[in-house]
Tab-separated table of C-alpha atoms in Angstrom:
chain	number	residue	atom	x	y	z
Z	312	MET	CA	-15.268	20.617	-24.269
Z	313	THR	CA	-11.897	22.268	-23.709
Z	314	GLN	CA	-10.350	24.811	-26.047
Z	315	ILE	CA	-6.635	25.088	-26.748
Z	316	ASP	CA	-6.218	28.421	-24.936
Z	317	GLU	CA	-7.234	26.794	-21.644
Z	318	VAL	CA	-4.926	23.822	-22.156
Z	319	ALA	CA	-1.996	26.043	-23.122
Z	320	ALA	CA	-2.470	28.366	-20.142
Z	321	TYR	CA	-2.598	25.442	-17.726
Z	322	THR	CA	0.468	23.806	-19.287
Z	323	ASP	CA	2.456	27.043	-19.246
Z	324	GLU	CA	1.817	27.341	-15.509
Z	325	LEU	CA	2.493	23.657	-14.848
Z	326	LEU	CA	5.888	23.805	-16.574
Z	327	ASP	CA	6.828	27.344	-15.491
Z	328	THR	CA	7.282	28.235	-19.140
Z	329	ALA	CA	7.579	31.980	-18.517
Z	330	GLY	CA	10.177	31.487	-15.787
Z	331	THR	CA	12.430	29.128	-17.734
Z	332	PRO	CA	15.091	30.604	-20.054
Z	333	ASP	CA	15.762	28.735	-23.279
Z	334	TYR	CA	17.315	28.997	-26.714
Z	335	PRO	CA	15.539	31.495	-29.002
Z	336	ALA	CA	14.393	28.842	-31.480
Z	337	ALA	CA	12.612	26.881	-28.738
Z	338	MET	CA	9.679	29.328	-28.569
Z	339	ASN	CA	8.132	27.346	-25.724
Z	340	GLY	CA	4.377	27.266	-25.390
Z	341	LEU	CA	1.551	27.308	-27.903
Z	342	GLN	CA	3.108	27.628	-31.356
Z	343	LEU	CA	0.006	27.098	-33.478
Z	344	GLU	CA	-3.580	27.399	-32.315
Z	345	ASN	CA	-6.642	25.662	-33.678
Z	346	THR	CA	-10.377	26.336	-33.617
Z	347	SER	CA	-12.015	23.110	-32.443
Z	348	ALA	CA	-12.233	21.712	-28.920
Z	349	ILE	CA	-9.439	19.345	-27.955
Z	350	LYS	CA	-10.532	15.776	-28.737
Z	351	GLY	CA	-7.214	13.934	-28.551
Z	352	ILE	CA	-3.536	14.538	-27.827
Z	353	ALA	CA	-0.522	13.197	-29.706
Z	354	SER	CA	3.043	13.620	-28.493
Z	355	ALA	CA	6.383	13.336	-30.279
Z	356	VAL	CA	9.974	14.330	-29.630
Z	357	ASP	CA	10.325	16.293	-32.850
Z	358	PHE	CA	7.958	18.400	-34.922
Z	359	SER	CA	7.946	16.590	-38.266
Z	360	THR	CA	5.712	15.283	-41.016
Z	361	ARG	CA	5.751	11.855	-39.351
Z	362	ALA	CA	4.586	13.389	-36.092
Z	363	ILE	CA	1.739	15.270	-37.778
Z	364	GLN	CA	0.642	12.208	-39.729
Z	365	GLY	CA	0.725	10.205	-36.508
Z	366	ALA	CA	-1.584	12.735	-34.869
Z	367	ILE	CA	-3.958	12.554	-37.827
Z	368	GLU	CA	-4.026	8.740	-37.693
Z	369	VAL	CA	-5.245	8.764	-34.072
Z	370	SER	CA	-7.637	11.719	-34.611
Z	371	ALA	CA	-5.685	13.973	-32.247
Z	372	ASN	CA	-5.950	17.716	-32.739
Z	373	LEU	CA	-3.240	18.740	-30.266
Z	374	LEU	CA	0.372	17.806	-30.977
Z	375	ILE	CA	2.857	18.195	-28.106
Z	376	VAL	CA	6.549	18.187	-29.041
Z	377	HIS	CA	9.928	18.765	-27.408
Z	378	HIS	CA	11.623	20.296	-30.451
Z	379	GLY	CA	9.086	22.646	-31.971
Z	380	MET	CA	8.103	24.142	-35.279
Z	381	PHE	CA	11.014	26.599	-35.349
Z	382	TRP	CA	13.770	24.376	-33.928
Z	383	SER	CA	15.808	24.374	-37.139
Z	384	GLY	CA	15.446	28.121	-37.558
Z	385	PHE	CA	13.175	30.532	-39.353
Z	386	GLY	CA	12.777	30.473	-43.105
Z	387	GLN	CA	10.416	30.754	-46.014
Z	388	ILE	CA	7.274	28.642	-45.821
Z	389	ARG	CA	7.763	26.521	-48.900
Z	390	GLY	CA	8.514	22.894	-49.704
Z	391	PRO	CA	8.441	20.659	-46.585
Z	392	SER	CA	7.603	23.555	-44.236
Z	393	TYR	CA	4.587	24.484	-46.361
Z	394	ARG	CA	3.404	20.872	-46.531
Z	395	ARG	CA	3.643	20.508	-42.758
Z	396	LEU	CA	1.695	23.721	-42.181
Z	397	ARG	CA	-0.926	22.673	-44.730
Z	398	LEU	CA	-1.411	19.345	-42.944
Z	399	LEU	CA	-1.860	21.115	-39.621
Z	400	LEU	CA	-4.357	23.639	-40.950
Z	401	ASP	CA	-6.339	21.121	-43.000
Z	402	ASN	CA	-6.748	18.930	-39.908
Z	403	ASP	CA	-7.136	21.774	-37.387
Z	404	ILE	CA	-4.211	20.577	-35.256
Z	405	ALA	CA	-2.688	22.815	-32.595
Z	406	VAL	CA	1.010	22.561	-31.712
Z	407	TYR	CA	2.434	23.037	-28.216
Z	408	SER	CA	6.196	22.806	-27.679
Z	409	SER	CA	8.248	22.580	-24.503
Z	410	HIS	CA	12.033	22.240	-24.432
Z	411	LEU	CA	13.941	23.145	-21.257
Z	412	PRO	CA	10.785	23.608	-19.154
Z	413	LEU	CA	10.011	19.948	-19.804
Z	414	ASP	CA	13.609	18.779	-19.400
Z	415	ARG	CA	13.776	20.180	-15.884
Z	416	HIS	CA	10.280	19.505	-14.515
Z	417	ALA	CA	10.332	17.754	-11.145
Z	418	SER	CA	7.846	14.994	-12.023
Z	419	LEU	CA	7.213	15.124	-15.787
Z	420	GLY	CA	10.740	16.006	-16.875
Z	421	ASN	CA	12.977	13.959	-19.146
Z	422	ASN	CA	15.775	13.849	-16.585
Z	423	VAL	CA	13.842	12.714	-13.545
Z	424	LEU	CA	11.991	10.104	-15.619
Z	425	LEU	CA	15.164	8.753	-17.217
Z	426	ALA	CA	16.729	8.428	-13.768
Z	427	LYS	CA	13.726	6.331	-12.742
Z	428	GLU	CA	14.123	4.130	-15.836
Z	429	LEU	CA	17.737	3.455	-14.827
Z	430	ASP	CA	16.867	2.744	-11.171
Z	431	LEU	CA	18.592	5.920	-9.998
Z	432	VAL	CA	17.248	8.283	-7.337
Z	433	PRO	CA	17.977	11.989	-7.880
Z	434	THR	CA	19.026	13.935	-4.819
Z	435	GLY	CA	20.511	17.021	-6.469
Z	436	LYS	CA	20.548	19.215	-9.554
Z	437	PHE	CA	22.947	19.402	-12.473
Z	438	ALA	CA	23.627	21.162	-15.788
Z	439	LYS	CA	23.331	24.840	-14.972
Z	440	TYR	CA	22.086	27.057	-17.777
Z	441	ASP	CA	21.344	30.766	-17.487
Z	442	GLY	CA	20.599	30.585	-13.767
Z	443	ILE	CA	18.577	27.352	-13.788
Z	444	PHE	CA	19.450	23.668	-13.568
Z	445	ILE	CA	18.243	21.384	-16.334
Z	446	GLY	CA	19.469	17.989	-15.133
Z	447	VAL	CA	19.654	15.906	-11.980
Z	448	SER	CA	22.319	14.132	-9.936
Z	449	GLY	CA	22.628	11.591	-7.157
Z	450	GLU	CA	24.596	8.836	-5.514
Z	451	CYS	CA	24.574	5.073	-5.846
Z	452	ASP	CA	27.005	2.156	-5.781
Z	453	MET	CA	26.743	0.265	-9.044
Z	454	GLU	CA	29.170	-1.203	-11.514
Z	455	THR	CA	29.269	1.294	-14.368
Z	456	ALA	CA	29.028	-1.494	-16.936
Z	457	VAL	CA	25.747	-2.603	-15.337
Z	458	LEU	CA	24.378	0.944	-15.451
Z	459	ALA	CA	25.446	1.201	-19.079
Z	460	GLU	CA	23.529	-1.994	-19.901
Z	461	LYS	CA	20.414	-0.531	-18.308
Z	462	ALA	CA	20.874	2.513	-20.539
Z	463	ARG	CA	21.363	0.257	-23.575
Z	464	ASP	CA	18.151	-1.644	-22.848
Z	465	PHE	CA	16.290	1.652	-22.547
Z	466	ALA	CA	17.739	3.084	-25.756
Z	467	VAL	CA	16.956	-0.036	-27.796
Z	468	THR	CA	13.291	0.370	-26.858
Z	469	TYR	CA	13.311	3.547	-28.938
Z	470	SER	CA	15.337	2.127	-31.850
Z	471	GLY	CA	18.510	3.721	-30.520
Z	472	GLY	CA	21.799	2.574	-29.084
Z	473	MET	CA	24.216	3.280	-26.250
Z	474	ARG	CA	27.878	4.229	-26.206
Z	475	LEU	CA	30.163	4.165	-23.180
Z	476	THR	CA	33.483	5.961	-23.027
Z	477	SER	CA	36.636	4.040	-22.217
Z	478	ILE	CA	36.771	3.143	-18.520
Z	479	PRO	CA	38.981	0.886	-16.386
Z	480	ASP	CA	37.736	-2.628	-15.608
Z	481	GLY	CA	35.582	-2.661	-12.499
Z	482	HIS	CA	34.755	1.057	-12.667
Z	483	ARG	CA	31.928	1.794	-10.253
Z	484	THR	CA	29.395	4.592	-10.360
Z	485	LYS	CA	29.085	6.303	-6.991
Z	486	ARG	CA	28.289	9.904	-7.917
Z	487	TRP	CA	26.333	10.347	-11.124
Z	488	ALA	CA	24.876	13.279	-13.022
Z	489	MET	CA	22.415	13.399	-15.895
Z	490	CYS	CA	21.427	15.786	-18.657
Z	491	THR	CA	19.244	14.330	-21.403
Z	492	GLY	CA	19.527	15.266	-25.073
Z	493	ALA	CA	22.756	17.035	-26.051
Z	494	GLY	CA	23.946	16.934	-22.454
Z	495	ALA	CA	27.675	16.319	-22.858
Z	496	SER	CA	29.720	19.476	-23.310
Z	497	THR	CA	32.822	21.166	-21.999
Z	498	ASP	CA	30.602	23.024	-19.522
Z	499	THR	CA	28.850	19.935	-18.145
Z	500	LEU	CA	32.136	18.056	-17.878
Z	501	ARG	CA	33.636	20.950	-15.942
Z	502	GLU	CA	30.584	20.980	-13.668
Z	503	ALA	CA	30.884	17.211	-13.204
Z	504	VAL	CA	34.523	17.535	-12.132
Z	505	ASN	CA	33.658	20.320	-9.695
Z	506	ASN	CA	30.962	18.115	-8.151
Z	507	HIS	CA	33.173	14.997	-7.986
Z	508	VAL	CA	30.921	13.120	-10.419
Z	509	ASP	CA	32.356	9.845	-11.748
Z	510	THR	CA	29.607	9.020	-14.285
Z	511	LEU	CA	27.728	11.350	-16.614
Z	512	ILE	CA	24.580	10.123	-18.369
Z	513	VAL	CA	23.469	12.063	-21.448
Z	514	GLY	CA	21.787	11.646	-24.794
Z	515	GLU	CA	24.723	12.734	-26.928
Z	516	GLY	CA	27.618	15.154	-27.165
Z	517	PRO	CA	30.425	16.215	-29.506
Z	518	HIS	CA	33.317	13.839	-30.132
Z	519	HIS	CA	35.724	15.807	-27.981
Z	520	THR	CA	33.683	15.069	-24.851
Z	521	ALA	CA	34.586	11.379	-25.097
Z	522	VAL	CA	38.284	12.239	-25.359
Z	523	GLN	CA	38.011	14.770	-22.561
Z	524	ALA	CA	36.131	12.326	-20.308
Z	525	GLU	CA	38.874	9.712	-20.481
Z	526	GLU	CA	41.503	12.335	-19.659
Z	527	ILE	CA	39.693	13.498	-16.529
Z	528	GLY	CA	38.560	10.050	-15.390
Z	529	ILE	CA	34.808	10.377	-15.908
Z	530	ALA	CA	32.644	7.763	-17.608
Z	531	ILE	CA	30.064	9.094	-20.069
Z	532	ILE	CA	27.050	7.005	-21.022
Z	533	TYR	CA	25.568	8.293	-24.290
Z	534	ALA	CA	22.039	6.850	-24.380
Z	535	GLY	CA	20.799	8.658	-27.494
Z	536	HIS	CA	19.377	12.136	-27.974
Z	537	TYR	CA	16.031	10.908	-29.243
Z	538	ALA	CA	15.576	8.095	-26.734
Z	539	THR	CA	16.381	10.209	-23.678
Z	540	GLU	CA	13.817	12.829	-24.668
Z	541	THR	CA	10.846	10.555	-25.309
Z	542	LEU	CA	9.774	10.419	-21.682
Z	543	GLY	CA	8.765	14.002	-20.972
Z	544	VAL	CA	6.394	14.530	-23.887
Z	545	ARG	CA	4.722	11.183	-23.201
Z	546	ALA	CA	4.254	12.009	-19.527
Z	547	LEU	CA	2.937	15.500	-20.268
Z	548	ALA	CA	0.479	14.236	-22.888
Z	549	ASP	CA	-0.751	11.510	-20.539
Z	550	HIS	CA	-1.172	14.042	-17.727
Z	551	LEU	CA	-3.187	16.396	-19.931
Z	552	GLY	CA	-5.207	13.519	-21.355
Z	553	ILE	CA	-6.300	12.492	-17.871
Z	554	LYS	CA	-7.015	16.072	-16.814
Z	555	TYR	CA	-9.160	16.868	-19.846
Z	556	GLY	CA	-10.666	13.429	-20.420
Z	557	VAL	CA	-9.209	12.717	-23.866
Z	558	ALA	CA	-6.966	10.024	-25.291
Z	559	SER	CA	-3.200	10.568	-25.497
Z	560	THR	CA	-0.878	8.777	-27.906
Z	561	PHE	CA	2.883	8.833	-28.342
Z	562	VAL	CA	3.975	9.008	-31.987
Z	563	SER	CA	7.211	7.095	-32.381
Z	564	ALA	CA	9.458	8.676	-35.010
Z	565	PRO	CA	13.024	7.636	-34.075
Z	566	THR	CA	15.902	9.457	-35.706
Z	567	GLY	CA	18.559	6.881	-34.922
Z	568	LEU	CA	20.523	9.462	-32.917
């Protein structure tokens, strides 16, 4: 039977956790240990009461998330935060979180897997952050409206929706770039222009990115923050489940965003 320290060490190496910079609140890696051998793995996009209850329902004692226990900041352990911790401790559930290391992974990452869902083939990198690239890019020849419908179909699967910025009739996607989650920003739009990208695929972004995109002639497909970050945690949990011979289950807890 496998203990959490072994699983965490393997996963850290697999995802290059130590070599991947991230936001301070991400705290990538093992965030809460447990005492019992790993008997089942649950995965979810966000650390939440729904995610913990989902793990309990399938008798999983390892919860893998993309946005971890400290994503909303550090504070007193009272109210909802206390109740979540109590649930974890009472059920001996460990928590492992991976943000940018999972976004950028070459086979398990959110970006490469979303590209596959949309029938796109990555040939380059995109979305530079602190010396690393988080997203992917490539070339194709597809009507942008068709690509947007593929993104809509994907998003609806996870109770989400798709938005497409204003584009001329017949706009075609020939050079695309992708950054899941909150991928639209002034920085990524600037990078897209510099790389002659005509279509940017993201989860979400601030309102001004839609205005800015129309001005510079780039289409942005917003496929939903939650939906675009479901793929990595599922793939990682499935990979670990196979490696350690335990069941893996994705806990669906859509936010509507």
